[in-house]
PDB file of C-alpha atoms in Angstrom:
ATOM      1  CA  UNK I 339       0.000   0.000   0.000  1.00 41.00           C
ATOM      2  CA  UNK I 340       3.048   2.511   0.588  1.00 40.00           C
ATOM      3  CA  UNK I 341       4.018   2.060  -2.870  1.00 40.00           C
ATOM      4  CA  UNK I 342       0.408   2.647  -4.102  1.00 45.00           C
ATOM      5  CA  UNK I 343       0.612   6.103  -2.411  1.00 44.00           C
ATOM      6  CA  UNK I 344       1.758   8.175  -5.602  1.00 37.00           C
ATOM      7  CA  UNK I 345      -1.139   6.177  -8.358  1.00 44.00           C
ATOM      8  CA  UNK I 346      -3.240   7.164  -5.441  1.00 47.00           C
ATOM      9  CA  UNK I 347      -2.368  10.777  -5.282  1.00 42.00           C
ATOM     10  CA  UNK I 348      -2.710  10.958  -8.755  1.00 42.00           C
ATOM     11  CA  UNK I 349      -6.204   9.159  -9.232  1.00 42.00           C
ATOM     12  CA  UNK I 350      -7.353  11.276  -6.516  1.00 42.00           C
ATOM     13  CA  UNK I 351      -5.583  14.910  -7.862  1.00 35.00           C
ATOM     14  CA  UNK I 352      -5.916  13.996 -11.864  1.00 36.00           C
ATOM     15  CA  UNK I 353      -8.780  11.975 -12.562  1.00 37.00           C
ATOM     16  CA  UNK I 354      -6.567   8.974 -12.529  1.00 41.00           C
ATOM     17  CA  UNK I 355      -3.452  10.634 -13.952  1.00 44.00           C
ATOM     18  CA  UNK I 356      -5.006  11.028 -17.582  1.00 47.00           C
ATOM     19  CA  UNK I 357      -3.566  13.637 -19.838  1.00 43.00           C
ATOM     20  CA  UNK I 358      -4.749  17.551 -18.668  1.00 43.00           C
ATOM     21  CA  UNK I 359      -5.512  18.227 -22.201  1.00 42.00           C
ATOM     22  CA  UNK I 360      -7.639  15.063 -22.812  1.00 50.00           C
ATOM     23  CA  UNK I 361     -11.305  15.412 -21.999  1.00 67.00           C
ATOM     24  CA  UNK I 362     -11.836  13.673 -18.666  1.00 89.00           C
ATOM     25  CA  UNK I 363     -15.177  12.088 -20.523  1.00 94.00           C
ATOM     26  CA  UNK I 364     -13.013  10.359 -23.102  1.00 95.00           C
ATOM     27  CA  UNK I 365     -12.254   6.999 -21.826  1.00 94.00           C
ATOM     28  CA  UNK I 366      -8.957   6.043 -23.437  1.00 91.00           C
ATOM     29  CA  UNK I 367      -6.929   3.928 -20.881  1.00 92.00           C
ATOM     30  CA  UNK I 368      -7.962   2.127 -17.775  1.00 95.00           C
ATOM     31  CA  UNK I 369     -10.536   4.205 -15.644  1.00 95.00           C
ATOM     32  CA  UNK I 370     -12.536   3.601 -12.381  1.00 96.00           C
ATOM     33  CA  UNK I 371     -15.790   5.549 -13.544  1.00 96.00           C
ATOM     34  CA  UNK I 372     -17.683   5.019 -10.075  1.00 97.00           C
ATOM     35  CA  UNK I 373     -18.953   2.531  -7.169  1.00 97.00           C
ATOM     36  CA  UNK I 374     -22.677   2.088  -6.445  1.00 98.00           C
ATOM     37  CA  UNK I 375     -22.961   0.912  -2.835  1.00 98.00           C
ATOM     38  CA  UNK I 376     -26.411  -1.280  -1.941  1.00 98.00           C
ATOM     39  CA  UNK I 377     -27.604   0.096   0.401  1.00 98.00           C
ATOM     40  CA  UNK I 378     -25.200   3.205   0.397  1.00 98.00           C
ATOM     41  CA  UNK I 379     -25.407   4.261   4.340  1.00 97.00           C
ATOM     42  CA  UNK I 380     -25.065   1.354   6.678  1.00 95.00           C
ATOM     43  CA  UNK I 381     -25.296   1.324  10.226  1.00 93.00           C
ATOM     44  CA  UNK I 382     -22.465  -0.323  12.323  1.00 92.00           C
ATOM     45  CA  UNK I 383     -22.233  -3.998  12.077  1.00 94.00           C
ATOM     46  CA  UNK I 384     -24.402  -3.452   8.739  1.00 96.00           C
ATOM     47  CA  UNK I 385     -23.473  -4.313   5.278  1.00 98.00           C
ATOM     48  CA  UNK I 386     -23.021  -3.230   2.054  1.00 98.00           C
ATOM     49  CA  UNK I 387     -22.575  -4.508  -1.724  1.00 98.00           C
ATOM     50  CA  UNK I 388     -19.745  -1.822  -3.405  1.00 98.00           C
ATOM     51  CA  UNK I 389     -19.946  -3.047  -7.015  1.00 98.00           C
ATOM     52  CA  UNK I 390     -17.357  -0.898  -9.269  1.00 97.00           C
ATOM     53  CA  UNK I 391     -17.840  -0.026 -12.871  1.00 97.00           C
ATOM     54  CA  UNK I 392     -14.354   0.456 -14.567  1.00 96.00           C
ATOM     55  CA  UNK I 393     -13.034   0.298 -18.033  1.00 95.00           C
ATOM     56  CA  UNK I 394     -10.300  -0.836 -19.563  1.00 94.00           C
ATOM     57  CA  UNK I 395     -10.800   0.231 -23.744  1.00 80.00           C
ATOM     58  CA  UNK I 396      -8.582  -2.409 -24.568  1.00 79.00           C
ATOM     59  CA  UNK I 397     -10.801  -5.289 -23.496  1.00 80.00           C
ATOM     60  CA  UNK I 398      -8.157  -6.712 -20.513  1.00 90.00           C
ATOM     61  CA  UNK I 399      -9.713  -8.071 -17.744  1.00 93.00           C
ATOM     62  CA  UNK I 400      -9.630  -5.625 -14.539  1.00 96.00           C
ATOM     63  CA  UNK I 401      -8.310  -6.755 -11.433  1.00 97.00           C
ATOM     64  CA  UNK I 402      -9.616  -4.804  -8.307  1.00 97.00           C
ATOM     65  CA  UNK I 403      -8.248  -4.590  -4.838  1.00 96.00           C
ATOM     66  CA  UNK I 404     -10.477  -3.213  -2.075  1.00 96.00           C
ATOM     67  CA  UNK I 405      -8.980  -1.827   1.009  1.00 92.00           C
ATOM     68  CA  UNK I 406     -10.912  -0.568   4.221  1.00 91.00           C
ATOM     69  CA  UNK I 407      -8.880   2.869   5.706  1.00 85.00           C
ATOM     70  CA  UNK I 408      -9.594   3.751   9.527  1.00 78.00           C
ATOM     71  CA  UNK I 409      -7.122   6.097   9.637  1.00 73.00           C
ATOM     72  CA  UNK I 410      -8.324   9.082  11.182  1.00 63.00           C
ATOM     73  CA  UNK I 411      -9.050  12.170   9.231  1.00 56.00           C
ATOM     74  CA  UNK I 412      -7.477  15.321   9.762  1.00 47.00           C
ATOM     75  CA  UNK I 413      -9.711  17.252  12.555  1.00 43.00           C
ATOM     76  CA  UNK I 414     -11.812  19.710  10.447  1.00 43.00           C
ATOM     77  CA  UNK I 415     -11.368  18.447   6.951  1.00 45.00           C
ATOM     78  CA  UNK I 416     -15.203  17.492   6.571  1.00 47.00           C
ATOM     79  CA  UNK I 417     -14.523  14.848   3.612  1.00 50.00           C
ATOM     80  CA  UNK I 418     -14.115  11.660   5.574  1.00 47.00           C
ATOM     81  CA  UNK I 419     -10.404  10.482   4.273  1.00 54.00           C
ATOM     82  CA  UNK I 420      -7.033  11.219   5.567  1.00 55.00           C
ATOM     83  CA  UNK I 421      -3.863  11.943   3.828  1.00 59.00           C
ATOM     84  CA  UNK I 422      -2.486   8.944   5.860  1.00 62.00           C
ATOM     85  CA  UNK I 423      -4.800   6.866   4.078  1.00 71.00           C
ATOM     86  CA  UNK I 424      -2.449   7.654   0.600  1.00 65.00           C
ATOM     87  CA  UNK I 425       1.143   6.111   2.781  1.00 63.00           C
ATOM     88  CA  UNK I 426      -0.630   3.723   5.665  1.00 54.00           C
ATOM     89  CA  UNK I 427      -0.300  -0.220   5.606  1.00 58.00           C
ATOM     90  CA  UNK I 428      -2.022  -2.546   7.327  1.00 50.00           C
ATOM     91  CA  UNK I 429      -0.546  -1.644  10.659  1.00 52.00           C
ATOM     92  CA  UNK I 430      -1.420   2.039  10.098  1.00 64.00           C
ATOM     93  CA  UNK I 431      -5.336   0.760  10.103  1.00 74.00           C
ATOM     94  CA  UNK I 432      -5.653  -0.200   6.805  1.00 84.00           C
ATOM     95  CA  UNK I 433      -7.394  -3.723   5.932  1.00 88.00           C
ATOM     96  CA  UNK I 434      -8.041  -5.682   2.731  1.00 92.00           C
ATOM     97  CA  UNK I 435     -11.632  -6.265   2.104  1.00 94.00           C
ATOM     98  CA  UNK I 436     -11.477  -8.674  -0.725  1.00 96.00           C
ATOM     99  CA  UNK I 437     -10.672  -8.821  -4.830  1.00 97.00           C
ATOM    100  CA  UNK I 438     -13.065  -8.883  -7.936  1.00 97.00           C
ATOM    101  CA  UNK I 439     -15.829  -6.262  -9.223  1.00 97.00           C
ATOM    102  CA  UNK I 440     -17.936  -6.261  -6.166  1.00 98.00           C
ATOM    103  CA  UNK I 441     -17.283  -6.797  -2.523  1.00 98.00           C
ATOM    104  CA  UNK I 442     -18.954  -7.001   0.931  1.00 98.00           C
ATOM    105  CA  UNK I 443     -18.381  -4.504   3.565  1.00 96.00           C
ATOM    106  CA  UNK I 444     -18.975  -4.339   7.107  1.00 95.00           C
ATOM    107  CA  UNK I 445     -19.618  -1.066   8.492  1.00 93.00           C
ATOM    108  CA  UNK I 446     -17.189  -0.947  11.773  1.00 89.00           C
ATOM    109  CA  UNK I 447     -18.156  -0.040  15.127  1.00 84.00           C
ATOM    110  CA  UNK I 448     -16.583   3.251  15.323  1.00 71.00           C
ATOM    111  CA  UNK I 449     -17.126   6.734  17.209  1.00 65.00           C
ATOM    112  CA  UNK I 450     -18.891   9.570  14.862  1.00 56.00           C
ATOM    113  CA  UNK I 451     -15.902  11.069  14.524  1.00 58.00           C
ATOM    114  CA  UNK I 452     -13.243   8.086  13.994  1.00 64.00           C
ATOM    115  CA  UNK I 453     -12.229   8.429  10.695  1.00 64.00           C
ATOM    116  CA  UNK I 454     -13.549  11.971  10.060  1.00 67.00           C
ATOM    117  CA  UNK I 455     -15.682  15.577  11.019  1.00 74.00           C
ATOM    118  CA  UNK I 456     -19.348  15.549   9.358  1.00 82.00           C
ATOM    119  CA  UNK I 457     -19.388  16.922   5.867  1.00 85.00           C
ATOM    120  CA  UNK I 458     -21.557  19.600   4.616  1.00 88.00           C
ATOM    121  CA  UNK I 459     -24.734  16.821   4.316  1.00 91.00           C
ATOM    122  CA  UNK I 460     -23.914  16.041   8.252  1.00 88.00           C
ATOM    123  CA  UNK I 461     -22.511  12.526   6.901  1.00 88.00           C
ATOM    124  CA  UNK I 462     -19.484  10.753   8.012  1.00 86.00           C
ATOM    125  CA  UNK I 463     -18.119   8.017   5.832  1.00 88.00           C
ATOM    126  CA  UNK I 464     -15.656   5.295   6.006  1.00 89.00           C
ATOM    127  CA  UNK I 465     -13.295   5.500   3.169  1.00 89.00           C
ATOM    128  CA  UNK I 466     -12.736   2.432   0.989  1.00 92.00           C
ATOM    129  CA  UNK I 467      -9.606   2.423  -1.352  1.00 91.00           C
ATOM    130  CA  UNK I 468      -9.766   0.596  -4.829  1.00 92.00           C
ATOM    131  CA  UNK I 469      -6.518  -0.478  -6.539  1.00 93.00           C
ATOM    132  CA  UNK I 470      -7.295  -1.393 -10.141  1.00 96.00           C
ATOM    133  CA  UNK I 471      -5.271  -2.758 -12.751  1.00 96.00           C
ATOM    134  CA  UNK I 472      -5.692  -4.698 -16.415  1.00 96.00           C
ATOM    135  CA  UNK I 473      -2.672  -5.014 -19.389  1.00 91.00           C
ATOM    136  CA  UNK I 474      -0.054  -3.577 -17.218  1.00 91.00           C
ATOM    137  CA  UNK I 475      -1.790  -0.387 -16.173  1.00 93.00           C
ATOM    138  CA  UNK I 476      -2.703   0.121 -13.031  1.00 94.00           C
ATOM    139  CA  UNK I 477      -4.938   2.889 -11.260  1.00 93.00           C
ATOM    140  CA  UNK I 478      -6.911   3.675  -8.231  1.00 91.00           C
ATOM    141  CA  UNK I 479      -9.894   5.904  -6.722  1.00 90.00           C
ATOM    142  CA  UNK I 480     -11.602   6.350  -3.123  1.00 89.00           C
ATOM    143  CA  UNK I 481     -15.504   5.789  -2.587  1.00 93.00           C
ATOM    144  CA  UNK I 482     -16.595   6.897   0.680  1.00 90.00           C
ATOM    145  CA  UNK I 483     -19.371   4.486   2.512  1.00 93.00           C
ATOM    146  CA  UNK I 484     -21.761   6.420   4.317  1.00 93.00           C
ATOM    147  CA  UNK I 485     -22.264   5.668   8.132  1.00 91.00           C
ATOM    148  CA  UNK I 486     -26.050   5.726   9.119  1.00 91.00           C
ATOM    149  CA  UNK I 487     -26.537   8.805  11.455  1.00 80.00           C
ATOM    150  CA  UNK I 488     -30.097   8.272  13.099  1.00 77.00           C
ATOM    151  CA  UNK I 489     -32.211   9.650   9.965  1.00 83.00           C
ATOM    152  CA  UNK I 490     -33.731   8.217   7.232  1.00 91.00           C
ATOM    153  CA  UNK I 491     -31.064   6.473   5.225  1.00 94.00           C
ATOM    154  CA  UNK I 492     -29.949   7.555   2.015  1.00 96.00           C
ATOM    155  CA  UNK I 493     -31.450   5.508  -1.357  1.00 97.00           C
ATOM    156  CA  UNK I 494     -29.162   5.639  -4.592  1.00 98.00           C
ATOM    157  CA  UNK I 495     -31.039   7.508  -7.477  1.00 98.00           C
ATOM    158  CA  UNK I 496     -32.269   5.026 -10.273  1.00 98.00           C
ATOM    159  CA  UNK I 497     -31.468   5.163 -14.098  1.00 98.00           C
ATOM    160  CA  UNK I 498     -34.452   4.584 -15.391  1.00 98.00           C
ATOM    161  CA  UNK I 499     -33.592   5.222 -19.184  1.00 97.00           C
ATOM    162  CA  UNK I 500     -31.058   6.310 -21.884  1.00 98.00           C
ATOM    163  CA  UNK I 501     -31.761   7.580 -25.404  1.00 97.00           C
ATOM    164  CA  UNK I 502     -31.421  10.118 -28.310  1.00 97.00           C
ATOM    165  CA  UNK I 503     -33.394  13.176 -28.613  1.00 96.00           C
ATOM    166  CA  UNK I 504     -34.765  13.450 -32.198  1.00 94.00           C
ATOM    167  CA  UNK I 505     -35.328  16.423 -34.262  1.00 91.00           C
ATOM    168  CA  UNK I 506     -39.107  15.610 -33.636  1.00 93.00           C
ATOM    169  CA  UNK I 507     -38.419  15.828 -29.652  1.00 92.00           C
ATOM    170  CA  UNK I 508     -39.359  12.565 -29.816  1.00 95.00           C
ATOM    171  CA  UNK I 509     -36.811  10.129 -27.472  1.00 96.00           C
ATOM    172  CA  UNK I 510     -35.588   6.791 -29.115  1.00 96.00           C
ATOM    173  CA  UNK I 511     -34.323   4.821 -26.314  1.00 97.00           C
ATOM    174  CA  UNK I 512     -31.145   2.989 -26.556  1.00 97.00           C
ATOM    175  CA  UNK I 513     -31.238  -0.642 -25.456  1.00 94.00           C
ATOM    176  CA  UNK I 514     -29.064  -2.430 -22.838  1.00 91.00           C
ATOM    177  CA  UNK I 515     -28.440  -5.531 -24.942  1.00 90.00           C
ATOM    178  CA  UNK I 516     -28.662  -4.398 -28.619  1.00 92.00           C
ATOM    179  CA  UNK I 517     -26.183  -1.662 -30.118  1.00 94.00           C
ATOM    180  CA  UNK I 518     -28.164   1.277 -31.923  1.00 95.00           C
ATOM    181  CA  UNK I 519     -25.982   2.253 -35.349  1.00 94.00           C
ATOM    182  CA  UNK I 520     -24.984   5.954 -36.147  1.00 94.00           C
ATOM    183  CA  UNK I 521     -22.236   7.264 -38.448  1.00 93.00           C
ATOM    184  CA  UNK I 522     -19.419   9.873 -38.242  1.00 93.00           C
ATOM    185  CA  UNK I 523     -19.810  13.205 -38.116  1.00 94.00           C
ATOM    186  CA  UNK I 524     -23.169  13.234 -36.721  1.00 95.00           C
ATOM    187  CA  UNK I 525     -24.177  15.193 -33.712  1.00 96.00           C
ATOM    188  CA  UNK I 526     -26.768  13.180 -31.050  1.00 97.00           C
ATOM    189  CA  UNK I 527     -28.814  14.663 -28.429  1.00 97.00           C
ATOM    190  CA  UNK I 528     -28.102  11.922 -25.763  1.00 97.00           C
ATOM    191  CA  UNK I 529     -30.531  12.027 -22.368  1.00 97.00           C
ATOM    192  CA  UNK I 530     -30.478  10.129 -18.990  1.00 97.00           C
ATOM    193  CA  UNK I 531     -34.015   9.956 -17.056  1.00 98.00           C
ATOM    194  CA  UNK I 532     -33.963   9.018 -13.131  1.00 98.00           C
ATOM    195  CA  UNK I 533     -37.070   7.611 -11.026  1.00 97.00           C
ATOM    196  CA  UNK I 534     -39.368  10.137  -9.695  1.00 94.00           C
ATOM    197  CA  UNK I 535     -38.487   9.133  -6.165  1.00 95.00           C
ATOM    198  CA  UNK I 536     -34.230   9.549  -6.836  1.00 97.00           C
ATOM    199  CA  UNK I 537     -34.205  13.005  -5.755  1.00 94.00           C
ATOM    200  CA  UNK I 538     -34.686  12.619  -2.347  1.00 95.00           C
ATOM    201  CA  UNK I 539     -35.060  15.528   0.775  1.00 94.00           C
ATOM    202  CA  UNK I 540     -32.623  15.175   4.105  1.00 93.00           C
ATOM    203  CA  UNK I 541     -31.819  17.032   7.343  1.00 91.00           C
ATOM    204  CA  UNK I 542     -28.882  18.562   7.298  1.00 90.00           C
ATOM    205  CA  UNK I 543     -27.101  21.168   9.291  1.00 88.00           C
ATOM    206  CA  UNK I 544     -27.525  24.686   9.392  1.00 88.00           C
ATOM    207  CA  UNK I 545     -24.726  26.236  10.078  1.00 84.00           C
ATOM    208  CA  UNK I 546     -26.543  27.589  13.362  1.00 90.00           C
ATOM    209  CA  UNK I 547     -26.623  24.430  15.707  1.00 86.00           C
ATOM    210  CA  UNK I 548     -29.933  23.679  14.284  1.00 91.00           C
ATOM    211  CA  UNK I 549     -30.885  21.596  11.150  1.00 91.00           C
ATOM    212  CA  UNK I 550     -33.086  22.090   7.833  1.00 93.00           C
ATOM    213  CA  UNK I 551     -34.685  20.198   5.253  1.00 94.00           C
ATOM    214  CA  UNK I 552     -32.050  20.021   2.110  1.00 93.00           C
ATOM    215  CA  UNK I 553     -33.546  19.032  -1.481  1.00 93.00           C
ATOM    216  CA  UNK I 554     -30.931  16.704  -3.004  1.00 94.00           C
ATOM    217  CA  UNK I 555     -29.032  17.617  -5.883  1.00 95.00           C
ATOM    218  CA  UNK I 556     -27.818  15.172  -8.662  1.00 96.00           C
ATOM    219  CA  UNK I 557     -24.720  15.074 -10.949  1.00 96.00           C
ATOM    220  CA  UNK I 558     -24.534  13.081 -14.245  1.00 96.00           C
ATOM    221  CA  UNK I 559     -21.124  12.205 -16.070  1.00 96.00           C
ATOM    222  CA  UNK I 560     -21.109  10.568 -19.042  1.00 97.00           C
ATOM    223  CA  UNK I 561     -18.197   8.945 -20.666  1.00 97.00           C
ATOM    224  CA  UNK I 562     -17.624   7.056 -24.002  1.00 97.00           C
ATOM    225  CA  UNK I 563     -14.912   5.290 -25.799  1.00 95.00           C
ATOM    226  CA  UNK I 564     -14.860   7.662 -28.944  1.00 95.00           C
ATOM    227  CA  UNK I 565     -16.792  10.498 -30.066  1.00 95.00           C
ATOM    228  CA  UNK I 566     -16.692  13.935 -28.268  1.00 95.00           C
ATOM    229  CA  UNK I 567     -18.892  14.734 -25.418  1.00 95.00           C
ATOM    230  CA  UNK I 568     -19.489  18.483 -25.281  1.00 92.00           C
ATOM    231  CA  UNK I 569     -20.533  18.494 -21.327  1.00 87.00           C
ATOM    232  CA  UNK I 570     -19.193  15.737 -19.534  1.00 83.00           C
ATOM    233  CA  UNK I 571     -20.670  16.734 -16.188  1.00 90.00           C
ATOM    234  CA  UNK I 572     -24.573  17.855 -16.262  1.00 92.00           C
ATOM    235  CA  UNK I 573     -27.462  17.992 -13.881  1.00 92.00           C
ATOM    236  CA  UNK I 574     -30.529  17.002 -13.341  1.00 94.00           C
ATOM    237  CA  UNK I 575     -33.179  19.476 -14.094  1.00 92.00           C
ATOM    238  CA  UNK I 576     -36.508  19.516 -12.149  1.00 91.00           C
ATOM    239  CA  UNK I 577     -38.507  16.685 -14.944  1.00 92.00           C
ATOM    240  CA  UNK I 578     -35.974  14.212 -13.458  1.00 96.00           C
ATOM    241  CA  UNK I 579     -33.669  14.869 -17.104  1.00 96.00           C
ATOM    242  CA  UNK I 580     -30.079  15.168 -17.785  1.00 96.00           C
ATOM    243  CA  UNK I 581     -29.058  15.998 -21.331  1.00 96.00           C
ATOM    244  CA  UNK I 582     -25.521  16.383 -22.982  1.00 96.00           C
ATOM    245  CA  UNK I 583     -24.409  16.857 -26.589  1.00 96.00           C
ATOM    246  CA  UNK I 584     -21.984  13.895 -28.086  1.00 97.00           C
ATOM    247  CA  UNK I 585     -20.390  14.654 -31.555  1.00 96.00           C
ATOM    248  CA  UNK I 586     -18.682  11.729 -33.284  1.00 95.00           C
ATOM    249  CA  UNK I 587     -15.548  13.953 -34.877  1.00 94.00           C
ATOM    250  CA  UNK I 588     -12.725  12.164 -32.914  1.00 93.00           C
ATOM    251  CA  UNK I 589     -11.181   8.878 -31.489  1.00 94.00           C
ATOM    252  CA  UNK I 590     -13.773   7.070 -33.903  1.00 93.00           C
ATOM    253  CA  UNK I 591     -13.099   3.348 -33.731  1.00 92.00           C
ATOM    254  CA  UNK I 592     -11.919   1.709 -37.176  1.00 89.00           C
ATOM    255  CA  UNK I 593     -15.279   0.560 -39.221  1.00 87.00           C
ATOM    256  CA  UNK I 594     -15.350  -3.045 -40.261  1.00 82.00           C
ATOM    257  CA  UNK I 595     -17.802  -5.259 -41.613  1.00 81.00           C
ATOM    258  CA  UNK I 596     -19.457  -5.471 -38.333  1.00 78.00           C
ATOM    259  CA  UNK I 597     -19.219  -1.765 -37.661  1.00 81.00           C
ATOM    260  CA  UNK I 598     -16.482   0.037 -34.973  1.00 92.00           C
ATOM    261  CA  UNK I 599     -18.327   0.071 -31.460  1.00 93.00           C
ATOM    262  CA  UNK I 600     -18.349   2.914 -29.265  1.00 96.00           C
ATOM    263  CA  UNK I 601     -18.986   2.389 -25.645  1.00 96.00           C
ATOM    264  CA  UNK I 602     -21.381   5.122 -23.618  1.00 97.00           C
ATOM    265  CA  UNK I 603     -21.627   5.436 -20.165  1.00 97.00           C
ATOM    266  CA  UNK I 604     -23.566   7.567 -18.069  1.00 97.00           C
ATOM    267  CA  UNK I 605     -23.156   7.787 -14.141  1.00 97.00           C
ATOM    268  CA  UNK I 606     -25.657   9.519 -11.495  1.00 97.00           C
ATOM    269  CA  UNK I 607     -24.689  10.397  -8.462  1.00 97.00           C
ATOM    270  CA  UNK I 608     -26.468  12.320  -5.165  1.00 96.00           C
ATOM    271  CA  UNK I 609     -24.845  13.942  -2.452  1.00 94.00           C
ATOM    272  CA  UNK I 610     -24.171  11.653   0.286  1.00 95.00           C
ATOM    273  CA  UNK I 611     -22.691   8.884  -1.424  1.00 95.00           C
ATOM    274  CA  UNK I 612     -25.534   7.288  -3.831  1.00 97.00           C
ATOM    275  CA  UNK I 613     -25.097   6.174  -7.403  1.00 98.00           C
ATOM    276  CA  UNK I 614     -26.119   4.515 -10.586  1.00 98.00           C
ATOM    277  CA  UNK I 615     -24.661   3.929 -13.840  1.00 98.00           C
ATOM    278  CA  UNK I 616     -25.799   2.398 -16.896  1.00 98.00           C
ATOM    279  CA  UNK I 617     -23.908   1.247 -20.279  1.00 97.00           C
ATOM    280  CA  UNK I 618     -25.428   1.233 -23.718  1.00 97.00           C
ATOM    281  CA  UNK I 619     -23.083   0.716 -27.193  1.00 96.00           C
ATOM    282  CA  UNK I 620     -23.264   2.551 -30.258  1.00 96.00           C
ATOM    283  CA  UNK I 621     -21.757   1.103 -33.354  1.00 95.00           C
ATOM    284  CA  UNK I 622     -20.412   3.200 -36.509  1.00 93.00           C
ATOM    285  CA  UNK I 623     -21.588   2.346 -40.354  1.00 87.00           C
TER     286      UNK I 623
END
């Protein structure tokens, strides 16, 4: 884990060390795009499913490490991970949780503030480290499990479609299991809809000892393997909609006589730790 440190630093500081003048939506190397946690705030001695969704455009298999950090956090830093987490081994308080693209973790029994001050949603979180690597590239990333504070837990929003807006306004969807064609040079409309019930309302602080009701904000990224995505990073707007604009001018695939496939994902995520992510495939005539 010392030697880890620096990818760590990097993934955390750089988006996982990708090149400043590359689009952080263009997925060209080995990425670790998010973790959706089921549930995603536990209580202690509760658990949760972290399932990852990482890429690897070269089609190598990832392997994923997953390592638990108690380390404390630094008193007053609000975001739930210490710097010690980036240099710590296992005697520091760090311990392996397990291998593969999902994992089980146990939410420890520790003090409110053991590994780290409230952040602005009044959440704590215990930080889980992921160390990925597939054809001799290697890369990591931090998710943040939320620890159950006495409210009503947090639910991860819901992708409940994905599709292209037509000239008409009219939406065709694009399917989970069957690639929808397109050619290069042409401009889509794409669009993400969430469940009617992902936006949820918590308490949160006020700044004044008190609390107050906080309507939950969502964030969309979407990534693909070619193609140009003109917003990376959207949100949702009040009809539960997240749009972006993807041009197919660069990094096309080569086109043979089963097309060149382009891989599109889209990830949702809430406030305090919640996600969902969906993949849908595009192929080039």
């Amino acid at each position: 884990m010392r030697a880890a440190g620096l990818a760590l630093t990097c993934a955390l500081l750089a988006a996982g060390c990708k090149s400043p003048f590359e689009r952080s939506s263009y997925l060209g190397g080995l990425r670790i795009l998010a973790v959706k946690a089921v549930p995603p705030e536990v209580a202690p001695g509760a658990t949760s499913t972290l399932t990852a969704l990482t890429v690897a455009p070269a089609g190598d298999p990832v392997a994923i490490s997953w390592v638990e950090c108690r380390v404390p956090a630094l008193v007053g830093s609000g975001e739930g991970l210490s710097a010690n987490c980036l240099t710590a081994d296992a005697a520091d308080g760090l311990t392996p949780v397990g291998t593969g693209g999902s994992v089980s973790v146990v939410m420890p029994d520790l003090g409110p503030d053991a590994v780290g001050t409230p952040d602005y949603t009044g959440g704590v979180y215990l930080p889980i480290l992921l160390l990925a690597s597939a054809g001799g590239d290697e890369t990591a990333g931090v998710y943040r499990l939320r620890r159950a504070g006495g409210g009503p837990p947090n639910r991860n929003p819901r992708i409940t479609e994905v599709g292209v807006v037509e000239n008409t306004g009219a939406v065709t969807l694009l399917a989970e299991d069957r690639p929808s064609e397109t050619s290069a040079g042409a401009g889509l409309t794409l669009v993400m809809t969430v469940s009617a019930d992902s936006r949820e309302t918590y308490t949160a602080p006020d700044g004044a000892g008190g609390t107050r009701a906080v309507p939950e904000v969502l964030r969309v990224s979407w990534f693909a393997t070619g193609g140009r995505l003109v917003a990376g990073n959207v949100g949702v707007d009040d009809s539960d909609h997240a749009f972006t604009w993807f041009v197919l001018d660069q990094h096309l695939p080569a086109v043979g006589p089963s097309g060149g496939r382009i891989d599109l994902y889209v990830v949702v995520r809430d406030e305090r730790g919640g996600a969902d992510f969906a993949h849908r495939q595009l192929v080039l005539r």
